[in-house]
Amino acid sequence: DTGVSQDPRHKITKRGQNVTFRCDPISEHNRLYWYRQTLGQGPEFLTYFQNEAQLEKSRLLSDRFSAERPKGSFSTLEIQRTEQGDSAMYLCASSLLLGSNYGYTFGSGTRLTVV
Amino acid sequence: GQQLNQSPQSMFIQEGEDVSMNCTSSSIFNTWLWYKQDPGEGPVLLIALYKAGELTSNGRLTAQFGITRKDSFLNISASIPSDVGIYFCAGPSGGYQKVTFGTGTKLQVIP
């Protein structure tokens, strides 16, 4: 399978705990995005990497959130001191840097539940 | 910020019927995208539109880029059970190819 892979698929955590999610993009894709989707809503942009550089962060990404893509391949998204409002599906997507191509490939997401 | 409103919010149709849904924006878009999301999965791009007035098909799906650039429409002909899911419109929202997604239209097909 050469799609975008996310791990874990589901995570239940207690409020106040830290969690980390991983995304493995399609190998030749140099763009990587994180989106968050709450129930009944469309995905919302969180952050963007081009290779290993984090080029943009949404205001949704509070200081409790940090994302990395250390070698320009896989990426991690960490949430510190989780709150119930962090419960959502966290989606990763990747694409090629190629003109005005919006052809993202999304992963299946990590569903986070904070109790 | 940009907002994309989709209607209807949800719909139930009989298998074999045609479906229409639309998306309106408070601002002009130069690209319109339509995605489908199955339960528990990420969205999948169905159709991309790049020019006002453009009509593009992908199998039984046809999408149109509205002339005003503030709306887009998606039609599904002869619906089948696997068409069930949530359909999102989306458009560019700044640099780096990031997009704003609409509120979604949830489609249920009754066999």
CSV table of C-alpha atoms in Angstrom, one decimal:
chain,number,residue,atom,x,y,z
A,1,ASP,CA,0.0,0.0,0.0
A,2,THR,CA,1.6,3.3,-1.1
A,3,GLY,CA,-1.0,5.6,0.4
A,4,VAL,CA,-0.7,8.0,3.4
A,5,SER,CA,-0.4,6.0,6.6
A,6,GLN,CA,-1.4,7.3,10.0
A,7,ASP,CA,-0.8,5.8,13.4
A,8,PRO,CA,-2.6,5.1,15.6
A,9,ARG,CA,-6.1,5.0,14.1
A,10,HIS,CA,-7.7,5.6,17.5
A,11,LYS,CA,-6.5,7.1,20.7
A,12,ILE,CA,-8.3,7.5,24.0
A,13,THR,CA,-6.5,9.6,26.6
A,14,LYS,CA,-7.2,11.2,29.9
A,15,ARG,CA,-7.3,15.0,30.1
A,16,GLY,CA,-3.9,16.4,30.8
A,17,GLN,CA,-1.9,13.6,29.2
A,18,ASN,CA,0.3,14.1,26.2
A,19,VAL,CA,-0.3,12.3,22.9
A,20,THR,CA,1.7,11.9,19.7
A,21,PHE,CA,0.5,10.9,16.3
A,22,ARG,CA,2.5,9.8,13.3
A,23,CYS,CA,2.0,10.3,9.6
A,24,ASP,CA,3.9,8.6,6.8
A,25,PRO,CA,3.2,10.4,3.5
A,26,ILE,CA,3.5,8.9,0.0
A,27,SER,CA,7.3,8.5,-0.4
A,28,GLU,CA,7.9,10.9,-3.3
A,29,HIS,CA,5.6,13.7,-1.9
A,30,ASN,CA,7.4,16.6,-0.5
A,31,ARG,CA,4.4,18.5,0.8
A,32,LEU,CA,2.7,17.4,4.1
A,33,TYR,CA,-0.4,18.9,5.8
A,34,TRP,CA,-2.1,18.3,9.1
A,35,TYR,CA,-5.9,19.0,9.3
A,36,ARG,CA,-8.3,18.6,12.2
A,37,GLN,CA,-11.9,17.5,11.8
A,38,THR,CA,-14.5,17.8,14.5
A,39,LEU,CA,-17.8,15.9,14.3
A,40,GLY,CA,-20.2,17.3,11.6
A,41,GLN,CA,-17.6,19.7,10.2
A,42,GLY,CA,-15.2,19.8,7.3
A,43,PRO,CA,-11.4,19.4,7.9
A,44,GLU,CA,-9.6,22.6,9.1
A,45,PHE,CA,-6.0,23.4,8.2
A,46,LEU,CA,-3.5,23.1,11.1
A,47,THR,CA,0.0,23.2,9.6
A,48,TYR,CA,2.1,22.6,6.4
A,49,PHE,CA,5.5,21.2,5.7
A,50,GLN,CA,7.6,21.5,2.6
A,51,ASN,CA,10.2,18.8,3.0
A,52,GLU,CA,11.4,19.3,6.6
A,53,ALA,CA,10.5,23.0,6.8
A,54,GLN,CA,7.3,24.0,8.7
A,55,LEU,CA,6.1,26.9,6.5
A,56,GLU,CA,2.8,27.7,8.0
A,57,LYS,CA,0.8,27.2,11.2
A,58,SER,CA,-2.9,28.0,11.7
A,59,ARG,CA,-4.1,30.0,14.7
A,60,LEU,CA,-5.9,26.8,15.6
A,61,LEU,CA,-2.5,25.4,16.6
A,62,SER,CA,-2.1,26.5,20.1
A,63,ASP,CA,1.2,26.4,22.0
A,64,ARG,CA,0.2,23.0,23.3
A,65,PHE,CA,0.5,21.6,19.7
A,66,SER,CA,3.8,20.9,18.0
A,67,ALA,CA,4.5,19.2,14.7
A,68,GLU,CA,7.8,18.0,13.2
A,69,ARG,CA,9.0,16.5,10.0
A,70,PRO,CA,12.7,15.9,10.9
A,71,LYS,CA,14.0,14.3,7.8
A,72,GLY,CA,11.4,15.5,5.3
A,73,SER,CA,9.7,12.1,5.4
A,74,PHE,CA,7.4,11.1,8.2
A,75,SER,CA,5.8,13.7,10.5
A,76,THR,CA,4.6,13.7,14.1
A,77,LEU,CA,2.0,15.9,15.7
A,78,GLU,CA,2.1,16.1,19.5
A,79,ILE,CA,-0.5,17.6,21.8
A,80,GLN,CA,0.6,18.4,25.3
A,81,ARG,CA,-1.8,18.6,28.3
A,82,THR,CA,-4.8,17.4,26.3
A,83,GLU,CA,-8.2,19.0,26.8
A,84,GLN,CA,-11.6,17.7,26.0
A,85,GLY,CA,-11.9,20.2,23.2
A,86,ASP,CA,-9.0,18.5,21.5
A,87,SER,CA,-11.2,15.5,20.7
A,88,ALA,CA,-11.3,15.3,16.9
A,89,MET,CA,-10.1,13.4,13.9
A,90,TYR,CA,-6.6,14.4,13.0
A,91,LEU,CA,-5.9,14.0,9.3
A,92,CYS,CA,-2.6,14.0,7.5
A,93,ALA,CA,-2.3,14.7,3.7
A,94,SER,CA,0.6,14.8,1.3
A,95,SER,CA,1.1,16.0,-2.3
A,96,LEU,CA,3.8,16.8,-4.8
A,97,LEU,CA,5.1,20.4,-5.2
A,98,LEU,CA,3.9,20.8,-8.7
A,99,GLY,CA,2.4,24.0,-9.9
A,100,SER,CA,-1.1,24.6,-8.6
A,101,ASN,CA,-1.9,21.0,-7.8
A,102,TYR,CA,-4.5,20.6,-5.1
A,103,GLY,CA,-4.4,16.8,-5.5
A,104,TYR,CA,-3.9,15.9,-1.8
A,105,THR,CA,-3.9,12.3,-0.7
A,106,PHE,CA,-5.4,12.1,2.8
A,107,GLY,CA,-4.6,9.4,5.3
A,108,SER,CA,-7.4,7.6,7.2
A,109,GLY,CA,-6.8,9.8,10.2
A,110,THR,CA,-6.3,9.4,13.9
A,111,ARG,CA,-9.4,9.8,16.0
A,112,LEU,CA,-8.6,11.3,19.4
A,113,THR,CA,-11.0,11.1,22.3
A,114,VAL,CA,-10.1,13.0,25.5
A,115,VAL,CA,-11.9,11.8,28.6
B,1,GLY,CA,-12.2,34.3,6.9
B,2,GLN,CA,-13.6,32.4,3.9
B,3,GLN,CA,-16.7,30.3,4.5
B,4,LEU,CA,-18.2,27.7,2.3
B,5,ASN,CA,-21.8,26.7,2.9
B,6,GLN,CA,-23.2,23.6,1.4
B,7,SER,CA,-26.8,22.6,0.9
B,8,PRO,CA,-28.6,20.4,1.6
B,9,GLN,CA,-27.0,19.5,4.9
B,10,SER,CA,-28.2,15.9,4.4
B,11,MET,CA,-30.3,13.9,2.0
B,12,PHE,CA,-32.0,10.5,1.7
B,13,ILE,CA,-32.6,9.3,-1.8
B,14,GLN,CA,-33.7,6.0,-3.5
B,15,GLU,CA,-31.1,4.0,-5.3
B,16,GLY,CA,-31.1,5.0,-9.0
B,17,GLU,CA,-32.2,8.6,-8.4
B,18,ASP,CA,-30.1,11.6,-9.4
B,19,VAL,CA,-28.6,13.9,-6.8
B,20,SER,CA,-27.8,17.6,-6.8
B,21,MET,CA,-25.9,19.5,-4.2
B,22,ASN,CA,-24.3,23.0,-4.1
B,23,CYS,CA,-21.7,25.1,-2.4
B,24,THR,CA,-21.7,28.8,-2.0
B,25,SER,CA,-18.9,31.1,-0.8
B,26,SER,CA,-18.7,34.6,0.6
B,27,SER,CA,-15.7,35.3,-1.6
B,28,ILE,CA,-14.5,34.5,-5.1
B,29,PHE,CA,-12.6,31.2,-5.7
B,30,ASN,CA,-10.3,30.5,-8.7
B,31,THR,CA,-10.4,26.7,-8.0
B,32,TRP,CA,-13.2,24.5,-6.7
B,33,LEU,CA,-12.7,21.0,-5.4
B,34,TRP,CA,-15.1,18.3,-4.5
B,35,TYR,CA,-14.2,15.6,-2.0
B,36,LYS,CA,-16.0,12.5,-0.7
B,37,GLN,CA,-15.5,11.1,2.8
B,38,ASP,CA,-16.5,7.6,3.7
B,39,PRO,CA,-17.1,6.9,7.4
B,40,GLY,CA,-13.9,6.5,9.4
B,41,GLU,CA,-11.7,7.5,6.4
B,42,GLY,CA,-10.0,10.6,5.0
B,43,PRO,CA,-11.6,12.7,2.2
B,44,VAL,CA,-10.9,11.6,-1.4
B,45,LEU,CA,-10.7,14.1,-4.2
B,46,LEU,CA,-13.4,13.5,-6.8
B,47,ILE,CA,-13.2,16.5,-9.1
B,48,ALA,CA,-11.2,19.7,-9.5
B,49,LEU,CA,-12.5,22.8,-11.4
B,50,TYR,CA,-10.2,25.6,-12.5
B,51,LYS,CA,-12.2,27.9,-14.8
B,52,ALA,CA,-15.5,29.8,-14.3
B,53,GLY,CA,-18.3,28.0,-16.2
B,54,GLU,CA,-16.3,24.8,-16.5
B,55,LEU,CA,-18.3,21.6,-16.4
B,56,THR,CA,-16.3,18.4,-15.6
B,57,SER,CA,-17.3,14.8,-15.3
B,58,ASN,CA,-15.9,11.8,-13.5
B,59,GLY,CA,-18.0,8.8,-14.2
B,60,ARG,CA,-21.5,9.4,-12.9
B,61,LEU,CA,-20.4,12.6,-11.2
B,62,THR,CA,-20.5,16.0,-12.9
B,63,ALA,CA,-19.4,19.3,-11.3
B,64,GLN,CA,-19.7,22.9,-12.4
B,65,PHE,CA,-17.7,26.0,-11.6
B,66,GLY,CA,-20.3,28.8,-11.2
B,67,ILE,CA,-20.0,31.8,-13.4
B,68,THR,CA,-19.9,34.2,-10.4
B,69,ARG,CA,-17.0,32.2,-9.0
B,70,LYS,CA,-18.8,32.1,-5.7
B,71,ASP,CA,-20.6,28.8,-6.2
B,72,SER,CA,-20.2,25.3,-7.5
B,73,PHE,CA,-22.5,22.4,-8.0
B,74,LEU,CA,-22.1,18.6,-7.9
B,75,ASN,CA,-24.5,16.2,-9.5
B,76,ILE,CA,-24.5,12.4,-9.1
B,77,SER,CA,-26.6,10.4,-11.7
B,78,ALA,CA,-28.2,7.0,-11.1
B,79,SER,CA,-27.1,6.8,-7.4
B,80,ILE,CA,-25.9,3.5,-6.0
B,81,PRO,CA,-25.4,2.4,-2.4
B,82,SER,CA,-21.6,3.0,-2.4
B,83,ASP,CA,-22.3,6.7,-3.1
B,84,VAL,CA,-23.2,7.0,0.6
B,85,GLY,CA,-20.9,9.4,2.4
B,86,ILE,CA,-20.2,13.0,3.1
B,87,TYR,CA,-19.5,15.3,0.1
B,88,PHE,CA,-17.3,18.4,0.8
B,89,CYS,CA,-16.6,21.3,-1.5
B,90,ALA,CA,-13.3,23.1,-0.9
B,91,GLY,CA,-11.3,26.0,-2.3
B,92,PRO,CA,-7.9,27.5,-1.9
B,93,SER,CA,-7.4,29.6,1.2
B,94,GLY,CA,-4.0,31.2,0.8
B,95,GLY,CA,-0.6,29.9,-0.1
B,96,TYR,CA,1.0,26.5,0.0
B,97,GLN,CA,-2.0,24.8,-1.6
B,98,LYS,CA,-4.0,24.7,1.7
B,99,VAL,CA,-7.7,24.6,1.3
B,100,THR,CA,-10.9,25.6,3.2
B,101,PHE,CA,-13.5,22.9,3.3
B,102,GLY,CA,-17.3,23.4,3.3
B,103,THR,CA,-19.8,22.2,5.9
B,104,GLY,CA,-20.5,19.0,4.0
B,105,THR,CA,-23.6,17.3,2.5
B,106,LYS,CA,-24.3,13.9,4.0
B,107,LEU,CA,-25.8,11.5,1.4
B,108,GLN,CA,-27.8,8.3,2.3
B,109,VAL,CA,-28.9,6.0,-0.4
B,110,ILE,CA,-31.9,3.7,0.2
B,111,PRO,CA,-31.5,0.4,-1.7
